[in-house]
mmCIF file of C-alpha atoms in Angstrom:
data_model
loop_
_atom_site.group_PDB
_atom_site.id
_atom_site.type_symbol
_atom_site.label_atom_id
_atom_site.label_comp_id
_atom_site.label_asym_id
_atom_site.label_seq_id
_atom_site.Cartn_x
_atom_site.Cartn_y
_atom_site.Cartn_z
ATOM 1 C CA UNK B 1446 7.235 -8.676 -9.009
ATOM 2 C CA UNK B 1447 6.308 -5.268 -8.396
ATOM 3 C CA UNK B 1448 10.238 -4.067 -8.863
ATOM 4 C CA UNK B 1449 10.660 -2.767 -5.252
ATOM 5 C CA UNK B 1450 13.419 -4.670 -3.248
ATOM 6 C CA UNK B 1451 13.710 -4.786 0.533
ATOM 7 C CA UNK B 1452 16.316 -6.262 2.805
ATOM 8 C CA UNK B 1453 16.547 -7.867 4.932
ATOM 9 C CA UNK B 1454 13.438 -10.451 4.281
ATOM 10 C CA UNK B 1455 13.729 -11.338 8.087
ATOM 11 C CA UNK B 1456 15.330 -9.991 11.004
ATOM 12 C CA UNK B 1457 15.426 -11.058 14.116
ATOM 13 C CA UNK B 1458 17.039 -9.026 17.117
ATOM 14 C CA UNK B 1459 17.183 -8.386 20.665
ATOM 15 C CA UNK B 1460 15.241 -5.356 22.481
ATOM 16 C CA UNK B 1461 17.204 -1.955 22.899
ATOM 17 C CA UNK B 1462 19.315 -2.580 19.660
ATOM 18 C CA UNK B 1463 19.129 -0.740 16.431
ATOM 19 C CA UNK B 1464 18.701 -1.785 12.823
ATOM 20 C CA UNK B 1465 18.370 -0.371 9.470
ATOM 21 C CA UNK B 1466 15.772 -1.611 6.729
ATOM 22 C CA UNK B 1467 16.804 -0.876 3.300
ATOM 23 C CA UNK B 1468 14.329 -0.241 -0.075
ATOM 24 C CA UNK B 1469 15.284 0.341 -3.544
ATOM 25 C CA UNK B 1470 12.054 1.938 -5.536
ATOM 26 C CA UNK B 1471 11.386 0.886 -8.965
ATOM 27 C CA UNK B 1472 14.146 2.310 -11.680
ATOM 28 C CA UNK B 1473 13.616 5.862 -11.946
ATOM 29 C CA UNK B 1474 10.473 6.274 -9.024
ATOM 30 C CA UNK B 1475 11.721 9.100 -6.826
ATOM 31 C CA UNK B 1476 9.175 9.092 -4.021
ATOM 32 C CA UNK B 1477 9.886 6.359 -1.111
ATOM 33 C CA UNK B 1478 6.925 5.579 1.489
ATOM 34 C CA UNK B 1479 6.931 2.988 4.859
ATOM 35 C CA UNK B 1480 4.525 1.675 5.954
ATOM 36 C CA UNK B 1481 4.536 -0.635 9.103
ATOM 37 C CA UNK B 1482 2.204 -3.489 9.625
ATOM 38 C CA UNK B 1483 1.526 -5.239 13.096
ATOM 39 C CA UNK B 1484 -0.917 -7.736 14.106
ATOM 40 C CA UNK B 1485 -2.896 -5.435 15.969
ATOM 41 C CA UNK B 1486 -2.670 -2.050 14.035
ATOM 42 C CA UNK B 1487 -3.176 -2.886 10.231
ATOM 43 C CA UNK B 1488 -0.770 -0.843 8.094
ATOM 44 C CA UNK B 1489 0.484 2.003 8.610
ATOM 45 C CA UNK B 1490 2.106 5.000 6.926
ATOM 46 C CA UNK B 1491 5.005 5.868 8.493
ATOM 47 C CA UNK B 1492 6.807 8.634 6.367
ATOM 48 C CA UNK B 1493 7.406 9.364 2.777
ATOM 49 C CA UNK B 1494 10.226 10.869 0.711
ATOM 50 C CA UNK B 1495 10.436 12.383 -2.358
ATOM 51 C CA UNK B 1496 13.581 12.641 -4.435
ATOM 52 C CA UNK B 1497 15.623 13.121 -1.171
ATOM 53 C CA UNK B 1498 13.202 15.469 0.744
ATOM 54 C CA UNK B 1499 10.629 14.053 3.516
ATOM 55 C CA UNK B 1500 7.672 15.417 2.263
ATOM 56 C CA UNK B 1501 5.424 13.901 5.131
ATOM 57 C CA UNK B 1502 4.845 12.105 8.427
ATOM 58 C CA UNK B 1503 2.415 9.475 9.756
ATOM 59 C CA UNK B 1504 2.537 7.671 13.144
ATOM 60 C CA UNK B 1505 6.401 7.637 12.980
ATOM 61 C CA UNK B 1506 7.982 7.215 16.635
ATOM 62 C CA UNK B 1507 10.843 9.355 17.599
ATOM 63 C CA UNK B 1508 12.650 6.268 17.637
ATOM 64 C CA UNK B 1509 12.323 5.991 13.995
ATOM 65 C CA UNK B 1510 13.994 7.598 11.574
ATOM 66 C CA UNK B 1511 14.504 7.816 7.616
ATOM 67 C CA UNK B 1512 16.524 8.965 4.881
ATOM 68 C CA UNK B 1513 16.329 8.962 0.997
ATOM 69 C CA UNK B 1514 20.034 8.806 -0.497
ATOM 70 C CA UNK B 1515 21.081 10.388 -3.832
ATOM 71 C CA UNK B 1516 20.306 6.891 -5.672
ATOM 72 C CA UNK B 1517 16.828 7.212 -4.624
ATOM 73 C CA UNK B 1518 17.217 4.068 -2.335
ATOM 74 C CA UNK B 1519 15.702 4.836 1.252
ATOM 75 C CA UNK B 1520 16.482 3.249 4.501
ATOM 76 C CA UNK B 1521 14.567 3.380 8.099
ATOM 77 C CA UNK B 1522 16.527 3.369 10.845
ATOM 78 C CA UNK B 1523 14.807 1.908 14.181
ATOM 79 C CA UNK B 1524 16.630 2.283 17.367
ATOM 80 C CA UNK B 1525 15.558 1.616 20.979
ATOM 81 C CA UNK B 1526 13.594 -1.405 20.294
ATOM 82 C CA UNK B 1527 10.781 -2.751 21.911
ATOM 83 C CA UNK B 1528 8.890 -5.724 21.787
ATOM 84 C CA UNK B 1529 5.875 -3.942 20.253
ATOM 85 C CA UNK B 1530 8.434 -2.713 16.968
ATOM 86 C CA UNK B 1531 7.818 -6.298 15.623
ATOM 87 C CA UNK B 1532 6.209 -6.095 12.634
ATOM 88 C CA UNK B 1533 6.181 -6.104 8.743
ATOM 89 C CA UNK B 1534 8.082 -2.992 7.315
ATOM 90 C CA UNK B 1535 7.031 -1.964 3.973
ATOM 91 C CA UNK B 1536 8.489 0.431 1.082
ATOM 92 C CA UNK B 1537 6.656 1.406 -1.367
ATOM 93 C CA UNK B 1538 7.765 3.464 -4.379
ATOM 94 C CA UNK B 1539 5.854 5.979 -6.969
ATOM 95 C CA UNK B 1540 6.477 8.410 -9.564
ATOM 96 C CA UNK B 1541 8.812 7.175 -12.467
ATOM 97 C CA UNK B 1542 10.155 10.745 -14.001
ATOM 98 C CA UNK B 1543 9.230 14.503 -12.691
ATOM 99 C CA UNK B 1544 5.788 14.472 -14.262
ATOM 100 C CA UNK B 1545 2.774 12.898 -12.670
ATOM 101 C CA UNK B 1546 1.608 9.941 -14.312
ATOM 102 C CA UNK B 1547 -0.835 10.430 -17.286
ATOM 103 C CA UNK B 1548 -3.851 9.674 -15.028
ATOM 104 C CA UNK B 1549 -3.459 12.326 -12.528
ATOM 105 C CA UNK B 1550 -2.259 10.061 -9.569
ATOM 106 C CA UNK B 1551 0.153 8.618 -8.293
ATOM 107 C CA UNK B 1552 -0.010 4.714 -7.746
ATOM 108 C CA UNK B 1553 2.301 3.107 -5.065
ATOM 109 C CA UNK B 1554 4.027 0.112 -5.769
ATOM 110 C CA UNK B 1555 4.889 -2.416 -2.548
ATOM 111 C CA UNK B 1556 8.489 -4.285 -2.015
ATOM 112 C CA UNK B 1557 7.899 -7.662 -0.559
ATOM 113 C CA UNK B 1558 8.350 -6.130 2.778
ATOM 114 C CA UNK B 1559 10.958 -6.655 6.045
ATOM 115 C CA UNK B 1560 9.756 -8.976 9.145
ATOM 116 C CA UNK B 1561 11.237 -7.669 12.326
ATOM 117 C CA UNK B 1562 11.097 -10.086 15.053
ATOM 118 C CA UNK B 1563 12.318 -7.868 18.345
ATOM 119 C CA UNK B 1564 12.788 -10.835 21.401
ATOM 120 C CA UNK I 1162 -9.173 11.230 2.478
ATOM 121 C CA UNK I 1163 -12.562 9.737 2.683
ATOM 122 C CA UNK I 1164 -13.359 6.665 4.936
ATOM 123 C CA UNK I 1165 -14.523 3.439 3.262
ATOM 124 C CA UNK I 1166 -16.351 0.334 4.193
ATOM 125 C CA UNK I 1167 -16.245 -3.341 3.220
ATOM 126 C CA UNK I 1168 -17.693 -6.322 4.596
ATOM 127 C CA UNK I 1169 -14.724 -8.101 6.742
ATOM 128 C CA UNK I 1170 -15.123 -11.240 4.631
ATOM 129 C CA UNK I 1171 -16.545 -13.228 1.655
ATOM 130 C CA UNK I 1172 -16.557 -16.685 -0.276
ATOM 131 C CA UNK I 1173 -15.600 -17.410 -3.855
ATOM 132 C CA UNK I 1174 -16.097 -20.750 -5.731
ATOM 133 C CA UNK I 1175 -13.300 -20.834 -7.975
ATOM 134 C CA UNK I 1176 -13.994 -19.567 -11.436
ATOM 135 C CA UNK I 1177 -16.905 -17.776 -11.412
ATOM 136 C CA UNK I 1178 -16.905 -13.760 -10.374
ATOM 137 C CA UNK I 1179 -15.787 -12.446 -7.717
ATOM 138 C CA UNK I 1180 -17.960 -8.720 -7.161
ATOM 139 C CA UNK I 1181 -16.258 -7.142 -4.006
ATOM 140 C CA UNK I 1182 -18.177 -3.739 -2.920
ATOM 141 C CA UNK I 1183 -16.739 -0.933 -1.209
ATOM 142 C CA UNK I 1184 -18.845 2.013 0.125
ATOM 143 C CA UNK I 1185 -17.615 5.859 0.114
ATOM 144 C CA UNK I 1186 -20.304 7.857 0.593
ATOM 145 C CA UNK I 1187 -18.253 10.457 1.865
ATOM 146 C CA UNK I 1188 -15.757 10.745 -1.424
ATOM 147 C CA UNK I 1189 -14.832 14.333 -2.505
ATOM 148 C CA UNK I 1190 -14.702 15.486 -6.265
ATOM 149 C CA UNK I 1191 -10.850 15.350 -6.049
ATOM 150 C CA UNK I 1192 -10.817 11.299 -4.883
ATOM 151 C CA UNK I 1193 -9.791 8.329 -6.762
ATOM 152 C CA UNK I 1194 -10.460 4.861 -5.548
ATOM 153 C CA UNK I 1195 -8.041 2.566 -5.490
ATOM 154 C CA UNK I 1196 -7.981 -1.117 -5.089
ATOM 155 C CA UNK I 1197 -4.598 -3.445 -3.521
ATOM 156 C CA UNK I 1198 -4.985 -7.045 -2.341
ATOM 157 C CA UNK I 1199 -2.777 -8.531 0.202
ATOM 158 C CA UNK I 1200 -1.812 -12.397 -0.331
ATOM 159 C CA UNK I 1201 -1.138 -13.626 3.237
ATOM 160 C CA UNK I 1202 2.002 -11.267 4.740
ATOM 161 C CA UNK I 1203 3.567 -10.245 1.085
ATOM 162 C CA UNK I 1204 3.413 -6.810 -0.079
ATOM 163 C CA UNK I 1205 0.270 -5.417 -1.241
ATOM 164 C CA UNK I 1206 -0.336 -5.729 -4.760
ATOM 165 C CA UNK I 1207 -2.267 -2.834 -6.579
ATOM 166 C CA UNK I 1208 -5.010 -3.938 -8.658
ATOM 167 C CA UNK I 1209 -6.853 -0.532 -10.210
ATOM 168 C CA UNK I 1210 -7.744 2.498 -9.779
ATOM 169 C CA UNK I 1211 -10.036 5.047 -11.065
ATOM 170 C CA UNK I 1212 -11.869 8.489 -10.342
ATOM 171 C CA UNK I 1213 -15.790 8.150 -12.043
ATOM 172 C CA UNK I 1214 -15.628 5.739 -15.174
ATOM 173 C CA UNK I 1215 -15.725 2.095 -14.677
ATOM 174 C CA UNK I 1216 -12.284 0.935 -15.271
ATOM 175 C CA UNK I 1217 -10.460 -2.113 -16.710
ATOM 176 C CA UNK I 1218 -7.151 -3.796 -16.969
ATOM 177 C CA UNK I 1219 -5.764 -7.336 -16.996
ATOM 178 C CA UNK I 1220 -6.473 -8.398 -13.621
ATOM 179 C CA UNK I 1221 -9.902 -7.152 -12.555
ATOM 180 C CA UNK I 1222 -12.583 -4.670 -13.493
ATOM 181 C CA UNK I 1223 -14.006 -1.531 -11.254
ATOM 182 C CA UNK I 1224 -17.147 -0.509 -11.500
ATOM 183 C CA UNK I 1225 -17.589 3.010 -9.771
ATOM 184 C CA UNK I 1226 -21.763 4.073 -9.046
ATOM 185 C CA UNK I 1227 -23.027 7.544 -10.910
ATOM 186 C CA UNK I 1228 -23.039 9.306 -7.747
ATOM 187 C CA UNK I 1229 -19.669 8.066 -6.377
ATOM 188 C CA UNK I 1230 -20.565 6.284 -3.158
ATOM 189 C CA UNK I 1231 -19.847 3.217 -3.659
ATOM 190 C CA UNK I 1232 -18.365 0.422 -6.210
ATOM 191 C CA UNK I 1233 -17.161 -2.366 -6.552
ATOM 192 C CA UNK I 1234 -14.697 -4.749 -7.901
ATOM 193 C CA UNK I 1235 -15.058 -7.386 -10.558
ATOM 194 C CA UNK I 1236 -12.541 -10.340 -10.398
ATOM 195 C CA UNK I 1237 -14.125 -12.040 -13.758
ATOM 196 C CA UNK I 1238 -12.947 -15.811 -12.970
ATOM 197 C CA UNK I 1239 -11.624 -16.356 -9.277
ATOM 198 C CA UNK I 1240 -8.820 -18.813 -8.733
ATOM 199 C CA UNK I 1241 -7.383 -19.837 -5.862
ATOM 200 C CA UNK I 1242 -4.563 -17.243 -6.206
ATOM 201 C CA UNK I 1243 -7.192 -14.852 -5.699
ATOM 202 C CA UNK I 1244 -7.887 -15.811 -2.108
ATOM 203 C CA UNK I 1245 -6.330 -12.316 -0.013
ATOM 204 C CA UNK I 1246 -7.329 -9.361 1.761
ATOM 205 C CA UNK I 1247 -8.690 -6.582 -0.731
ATOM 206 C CA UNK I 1248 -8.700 -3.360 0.348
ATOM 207 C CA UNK I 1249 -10.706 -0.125 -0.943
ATOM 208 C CA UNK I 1250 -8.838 2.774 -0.326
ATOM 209 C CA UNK I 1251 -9.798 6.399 -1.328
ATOM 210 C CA UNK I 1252 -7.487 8.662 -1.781
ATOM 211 C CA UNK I 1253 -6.429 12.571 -3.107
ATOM 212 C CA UNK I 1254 -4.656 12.782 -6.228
ATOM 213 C CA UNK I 1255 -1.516 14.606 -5.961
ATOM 214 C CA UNK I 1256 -1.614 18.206 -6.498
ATOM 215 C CA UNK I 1257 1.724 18.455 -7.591
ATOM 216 C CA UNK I 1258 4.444 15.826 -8.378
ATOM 217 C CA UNK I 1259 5.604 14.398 -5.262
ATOM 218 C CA UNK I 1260 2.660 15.125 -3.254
ATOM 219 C CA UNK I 1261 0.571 12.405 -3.428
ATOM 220 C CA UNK I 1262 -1.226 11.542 -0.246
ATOM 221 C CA UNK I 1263 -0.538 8.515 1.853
ATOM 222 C CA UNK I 1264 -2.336 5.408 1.606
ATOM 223 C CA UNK I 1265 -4.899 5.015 4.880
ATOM 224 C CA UNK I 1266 -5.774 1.193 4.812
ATOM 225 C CA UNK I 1267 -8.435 -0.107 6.362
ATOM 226 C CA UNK I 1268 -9.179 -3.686 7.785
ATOM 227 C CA UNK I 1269 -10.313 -4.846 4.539
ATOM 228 C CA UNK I 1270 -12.291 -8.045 2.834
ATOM 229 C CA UNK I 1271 -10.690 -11.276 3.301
ATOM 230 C CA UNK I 1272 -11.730 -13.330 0.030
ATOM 231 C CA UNK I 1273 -11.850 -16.895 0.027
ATOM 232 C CA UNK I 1274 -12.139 -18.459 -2.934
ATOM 233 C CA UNK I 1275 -12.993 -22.366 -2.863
ATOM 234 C CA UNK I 1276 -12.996 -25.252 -5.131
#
């Protein structure tokens, strides 16, 4: 149990419609990243957020969009969807108080991930 | 961040070692290699990381060459919980708190371990 939660585990929903993926990082993490993993693209880094601010931007569609609330909790909101948006939607979380860790980096820590079946 | 390359997959007999390489030759000073394995959809699960010693923790040992191009890692008594897809992943440390780089996986080495 890496401490990262995600909800929903499964999801299934209709294309055009809009849905919102929550992740709660690790107590006291403040950076948030997702990551999006289809069958035919591997994973991929969508966006990351630190401590509230989007501090940068993968292969996110306009479609797509995220926040990082006060509580450090994140959600991705993904609107418009098409059949292709099926995937697995991961959070990861890093960074447990204001200093970097001891080693110099910065290790990310995955929640067990969203699948989002659009029909 | 530098591009790495691992053979797509590999077999295990369950408790002896499992030695997974990795090539970087292309790694900068400033790089760490990291390790995550992937049990069938779940979350990847980080396994170690380091930047030019060999490195060792509870789950598996990394073994990083002199010059940095390559290494590998050590899984010192495969079980069948071992069986995923490992991925080598190099990547910049951050240069300031909450700028560490992305992760940039790539297709990875699907282990098998067997009885």
């Amino acid at each position: 149990d890496s401490g990262v939660t995600q909800t929903p585990k499964h999801l299934i929903t209709a294309t055009g419609q809009r849905v919102t993926l929550r992740c709660s990082p690790r107590s006291g993490d403040l950076s948030v990243y997702w990551y999006q993993q289809s069958l035919d693209q591997g994973l991929q880094f969508l966006i990351h957020y630190y401590n509230g601010e989007e501090r940068a931007k993968g292969n996110i569609l306009e479609r797509f969009s995220a926040q990082q609330f006060p509580d450090l909790h994140s959600e991705l909101n993904l609107s418009s969807l098409e059949l292709g948006d099926s995937a697995l939607y991961f959070c990861a979380s890093s960074v447990r108080s204001h200093r970097t860790s001891g080693s110099g980096t910065d290790t990310q820590y995955f929640g067990p991930g969203t699948r989002l079946t659009v029909l | 961040d530098a591009k790495t390359t691992q053979p797509p997959s590999m077999d295990c007999a369950e408790g002896r070692a499992a030695n997974l390489p990795c090539n970087h030759s292309t790694i900068s000073g400033n790089e760490y290699v990291y390790w995550y394995r992937q049990i069938h959809s779940q979350g990847p699960q980080y396994i170690i990381h380091g930047l030019k010693n060999n490195e060792t923790n509870e789950m598996a040992s990394l073994i990083i060459t002199e010059d940095r191009k390559s290494s590998t890692l050590i899984l010192p008594h495969a079980t069948l919980r071992d069986t995923a897809v490992y991925y080598c992943i190099v990547r910049v440390g951050p240069l300031s708190t909450g700028t560490a780089s992305k992760l940039t996986f790539g297709t990875g080495t699907r282990l098998q371990v067997t009885l």
